[in-house]
């Protein structure tokens, strides 16, 4: 998902039903029935912003995730919900635990560290370029390897491209610069959210 690019989800699993009820707790009924949530709305003064962690990949120490803001929410009578979310920042997961494990629905919470702007920009650039991850590459090879008609030269070219992109990302080098400045990283900021 890209920063500031809204996307929708349908929550039907019990853990996500509980998540959205918790995030929207205290919000007036119109905002749980599809009214757009404008942060500056007078009737929302004093309410925490409707934010949570969205981690659609690995959920382990130092995995990347995004903080999302609920822009629209419809909580259906059945408890399912349809939400429109806007990613607002990239973060790293610092510590992860099961929220209320006695419930048994496996909803996780985490403490996060904000990602420096330089790293966040790099992630956005890579996402825009649609660079394959190592896992995507190997899945591609498995699906399309010898049986898909790819010859050895094509596979080697793909591997070289992937290796170069991963190497540049790991070193902090983008196509346009030689080095990155991490002076925008404030290591004292931490957030806590459920997701």
Coordinates of N, CA and C in Angstrom, one line a residue, residues 21-132:
X21 N -14.1 -2.0 16.3 CA -14.9 -1.5 17.4 C -14.1 -0.7 18.4
X22 N -12.9 -1.2 18.6 CA -12.0 -0.5 19.6 C -11.5 0.9 19.0
X23 N -11.1 0.9 17.7 CA -10.6 2.1 17.1 C -11.7 3.2 17.0
X24 N -13.0 2.7 16.8 CA -14.1 3.6 16.6 C -14.9 3.9 17.9
X25 N -14.4 3.3 19.0 CA -15.1 3.5 20.3 C -15.2 5.0 20.6
X26 N -16.4 5.5 20.9 CA -16.6 6.9 21.3 C -17.0 7.8 20.1
X27 N -16.9 7.3 18.9 CA -17.2 8.1 17.7 C -18.8 8.1 17.6
X28 N -19.3 9.3 17.3 CA -20.8 9.4 17.0 C -21.2 8.4 15.9
X29 N -22.5 7.9 16.1 CA -23.0 6.9 15.1 C -22.8 7.2 13.7
X30 N -23.0 8.5 13.2 CA -22.8 8.7 11.8 C -21.5 8.3 11.3
X31 N -20.4 8.3 12.1 CA -19.1 7.9 11.7 C -18.9 6.4 11.6
X32 N -19.8 5.6 12.2 CA -19.7 4.2 12.1 C -20.8 3.7 11.1
X33 N -21.4 4.7 10.4 CA -22.4 4.4 9.4 C -22.0 5.0 8.0
X34 N -20.7 5.3 7.8 CA -20.3 5.7 6.5 C -20.0 7.2 6.3
X35 N -20.3 8.0 7.3 CA -20.0 9.4 7.3 C -18.4 9.6 7.2
X36 N -17.9 10.4 6.2 CA -16.4 10.6 6.1 C -15.9 11.2 7.4
X37 N -14.8 10.7 7.9 CA -14.2 11.1 9.1 C -13.2 12.2 8.8
X38 N -13.6 13.5 9.1 CA -12.7 14.6 8.9 C -12.1 14.9 10.3
X39 N -10.7 14.9 10.4 CA -10.1 15.1 11.6 C -10.4 16.4 12.4
X40 N -10.7 17.4 11.6 CA -11.0 18.7 12.2 C -12.5 18.9 12.5
X41 N -13.3 17.9 12.4 CA -14.8 18.1 12.6 C -15.0 18.4 14.1
X42 N -15.8 19.5 14.4 CA -16.1 19.9 15.7 C -16.6 18.8 16.6
X43 N -17.4 17.9 16.1 CA -18.0 16.9 17.0 C -17.0 15.7 17.3
X44 N -15.8 15.8 16.7 CA -14.8 14.8 17.0 C -13.7 15.3 18.0
X45 N -13.9 16.6 18.4 CA -12.9 17.2 19.3 C -12.7 16.3 20.6
X46 N -11.5 16.0 20.9 CA -11.2 15.2 22.1 C -11.2 13.7 21.9
X47 N -11.6 13.3 20.7 CA -11.5 11.8 20.4 C -10.1 11.5 19.8
X48 N -9.6 10.4 20.1 CA -8.3 10.0 19.5 C -8.5 9.8 18.0
X49 N -7.5 10.1 17.2 CA -7.7 9.8 15.8 C -7.8 8.3 15.5
X50 N -8.7 8.0 14.6 CA -8.9 6.5 14.3 C -7.8 5.9 13.5
X51 N -6.7 5.5 14.3 CA -5.5 5.0 13.7 C -5.3 3.5 14.2
X52 N -4.6 2.7 13.3 CA -4.1 1.5 13.7 C -3.0 1.0 12.8
X53 N -2.3 0.0 13.2 CA -1.2 -0.5 12.5 C -1.7 -1.5 11.4
X54 N -1.3 -1.4 10.2 CA -1.6 -2.3 9.1 C -0.3 -3.0 8.7
X55 N -0.2 -4.3 9.0 CA 0.9 -5.1 8.7 C 0.5 -6.2 7.8
X56 N 0.6 -6.1 6.5 CA 0.1 -7.2 5.7 C 1.1 -8.2 5.2
X57 N 2.3 -8.1 5.9 CA 3.4 -9.1 5.6 C 3.8 -9.7 6.9
X58 N 5.1 -9.9 7.0 CA 5.6 -10.5 8.3 C 5.3 -9.6 9.5
X59 N 5.0 -10.2 10.6 CA 4.8 -9.5 11.8 C 5.9 -9.9 12.9
X60 N 7.1 -9.6 12.6 CA 8.2 -9.9 13.5 C 9.0 -8.6 13.7
X61 N 9.9 -8.7 14.7 CA 10.8 -7.6 15.0 C 11.4 -6.9 13.8
X62 N 11.3 -5.6 13.7 CA 11.8 -4.8 12.6 C 11.2 -5.0 11.3
X63 N 10.0 -5.7 11.2 CA 9.3 -5.8 10.0 C 8.7 -4.4 9.7
X64 N 8.4 -4.1 8.5 CA 7.8 -2.8 8.2 C 6.3 -2.9 8.2
X65 N 5.6 -1.8 8.5 CA 4.2 -1.7 8.5 C 3.8 -0.3 8.2
X66 N 2.5 0.0 8.2 CA 2.1 1.4 8.0 C 1.0 1.7 9.1
X67 N 1.0 2.9 9.5 CA -0.1 3.4 10.3 C -1.2 3.9 9.4
X68 N -2.4 3.4 9.5 CA -3.5 3.8 8.7 C -4.5 4.6 9.5
X69 N -5.1 5.5 8.8 CA -6.2 6.3 9.4 C -7.5 5.9 8.8
X70 N -8.5 5.6 9.6 CA -9.8 5.3 9.1 C -10.5 6.5 8.5
X71 N -10.8 6.5 7.2 CA -11.4 7.6 6.6 C -12.9 7.5 6.5
X72 N -13.4 6.2 6.3 CA -14.8 5.9 6.4 C -15.0 4.6 7.0
X73 N -16.1 4.4 7.7 CA -16.3 3.1 8.4 C -17.8 2.8 8.4
X74 N -18.2 1.6 8.1 CA -19.6 1.2 8.2 C -19.5 -0.1 9.0
X75 N -20.0 -0.1 10.2 CA -20.1 -1.3 11.1 C -21.5 -1.8 10.9
X76 N -21.6 -3.0 10.2 CA -22.9 -3.6 9.9 C -23.5 -4.2 11.2
X77 N -24.8 -4.4 11.1 CA -25.5 -5.1 12.3 C -24.9 -6.4 12.6
X78 N -24.3 -7.1 11.7 CA -23.7 -8.4 11.9 C -22.4 -8.3 12.6
X79 N -21.8 -7.1 12.7 CA -20.5 -6.9 13.4 C -19.4 -6.8 12.3
X80 N -19.7 -7.2 11.1 CA -18.7 -7.0 10.1 C -18.5 -5.5 9.8
X81 N -17.5 -5.2 9.1 CA -17.3 -3.7 8.8 C -16.7 -3.6 7.5
X82 N -17.0 -2.5 6.8 CA -16.4 -2.0 5.6 C -15.7 -0.7 5.9
X83 N -14.4 -0.6 5.6 CA -13.6 0.5 6.0 C -12.8 1.0 4.8
X84 N -12.6 2.3 4.7 CA -11.7 3.0 3.8 C -10.6 3.5 4.6
X85 N -9.4 3.1 4.3 CA -8.2 3.4 5.1 C -7.2 4.2 4.3
X86 N -6.5 5.1 4.9 CA -5.5 5.9 4.3 C -4.1 5.7 5.0
X87 N -3.1 5.1 4.4 CA -1.8 5.0 5.1 C -1.2 6.4 5.3
X88 N -0.8 6.6 6.5 CA -0.2 7.9 6.8 C 1.3 7.9 7.1
X89 N 1.8 6.8 7.5 CA 3.3 6.7 7.8 C 3.8 5.3 7.8
X90 N 5.0 5.2 7.4 CA 5.7 3.9 7.5 C 6.3 3.8 8.9
X91 N 6.3 2.5 9.4 CA 6.9 2.3 10.8 C 7.6 0.9 10.7
X92 N 8.5 0.7 11.8 CA 9.0 -0.6 12.0 C 8.4 -1.1 13.3
X93 N 8.1 -2.4 13.3 CA 7.5 -3.1 14.4 C 8.7 -3.3 15.4
X94 N 8.5 -2.9 16.6 CA 9.5 -3.1 17.6 C 9.2 -4.2 18.6
X95 N 8.1 -4.3 19.1 CA 7.7 -5.4 20.0 C 6.2 -5.7 19.6
X96 N 5.9 -7.0 19.6 CA 4.6 -7.5 19.2 C 4.1 -8.4 20.2
X97 N 2.8 -8.3 20.5 CA 2.2 -9.2 21.5 C 0.7 -9.4 21.1
X98 N 0.1 -10.5 21.6 CA -1.3 -10.8 21.4 C -2.1 -9.9 22.3
X99 N -3.0 -9.2 21.8 CA -3.9 -8.3 22.6 C -5.0 -9.2 23.2
X100 N -5.1 -9.2 24.5 CA -6.1 -10.0 25.2 C -6.1 -11.4 24.8
X101 N -5.0 -12.2 25.0 CA -4.9 -13.6 24.6 C -6.0 -14.5 25.1
X102 N -6.6 -14.1 26.2 CA -7.7 -15.0 26.7 C -8.9 -15.0 25.8
X103 N -9.1 -14.0 24.9 CA -10.2 -14.0 24.0 C -9.9 -15.0 22.9
X104 N -8.7 -15.2 22.5 CA -8.3 -16.3 21.6 C -8.6 -16.0 20.1
X105 N -8.7 -14.7 19.8 CA -8.9 -14.4 18.4 C -7.7 -14.0 17.6
X106 N -6.5 -13.9 18.3 CA -5.2 -13.6 17.8 C -5.1 -12.2 17.1
X107 N -5.7 -11.2 17.8 CA -5.5 -9.8 17.4 C -4.1 -9.4 18.1
X108 N -3.3 -8.8 17.3 CA -2.0 -8.4 17.8 C -1.9 -6.9 18.0
X109 N -1.1 -6.5 18.9 CA -0.7 -5.1 19.2 C 0.8 -5.0 19.0
X110 N 1.2 -3.8 18.9 CA 2.7 -3.6 18.7 C 3.1 -2.2 19.2
X111 N 4.4 -2.2 19.5 CA 5.0 -0.9 19.7 C 5.8 -0.7 18.5
X112 N 5.8 0.5 17.9 CA 6.4 0.8 16.7 C 7.4 2.0 16.8
X113 N 8.4 2.0 15.8 CA 9.3 3.1 15.7 C 9.0 3.8 14.4
X114 N 8.8 5.1 14.4 CA 8.6 5.8 13.1 C 9.8 5.6 12.2
X115 N 9.5 5.4 10.9 CA 10.6 5.2 10.0 C 11.1 6.6 9.5
X116 N 12.4 6.8 9.4 CA 12.9 8.1 8.9 C 12.3 8.4 7.5
X117 N 12.2 9.7 7.3 CA 11.6 10.1 6.0 C 12.5 9.5 4.8
X118 N 13.8 9.5 4.9 CA 14.6 8.9 3.8 C 14.3 7.5 3.6
X119 N 14.1 6.7 4.6 CA 13.7 5.3 4.4 C 12.3 5.1 3.9
X120 N 11.4 5.9 4.4 CA 10.0 5.9 3.9 C 9.9 6.3 2.4
X121 N 10.7 7.3 2.0 CA 10.7 7.7 0.6 C 11.3 6.6 -0.2
X122 N 12.3 5.9 0.3 CA 12.9 4.8 -0.5 C 11.8 3.7 -0.7
X123 N 11.1 3.4 0.4 CA 10.1 2.4 0.3 C 9.0 2.8 -0.8
X124 N 8.6 4.0 -0.7 CA 7.6 4.5 -1.7 C 8.2 4.4 -3.1
X125 N 9.4 4.8 -3.3 CA 10.0 4.7 -4.6 C 10.1 3.3 -5.2
X126 N 10.5 2.4 -4.3 CA 10.5 1.0 -4.7 C 9.1 0.4 -5.0
X127 N 8.2 0.8 -4.2 CA 6.8 0.4 -4.4 C 6.3 0.9 -5.8
X128 N 6.6 2.2 -6.1 CA 6.2 2.8 -7.3 C 6.8 2.1 -8.5
X129 N 8.1 1.7 -8.4 CA 8.8 1.0 -9.4 C 8.4 -0.5 -9.5
X130 N 7.6 -0.9 -8.5 CA 7.1 -2.3 -8.5 C 8.2 -3.3 -8.6
X131 N 9.3 -3.1 -7.8 CA 10.4 -4.0 -7.7 C 10.0 -5.3 -7.0
X132 N 10.4 -6.4 -7.6 CA 10.1 -7.7 -7.0 C 10.9 -7.9 -5.7

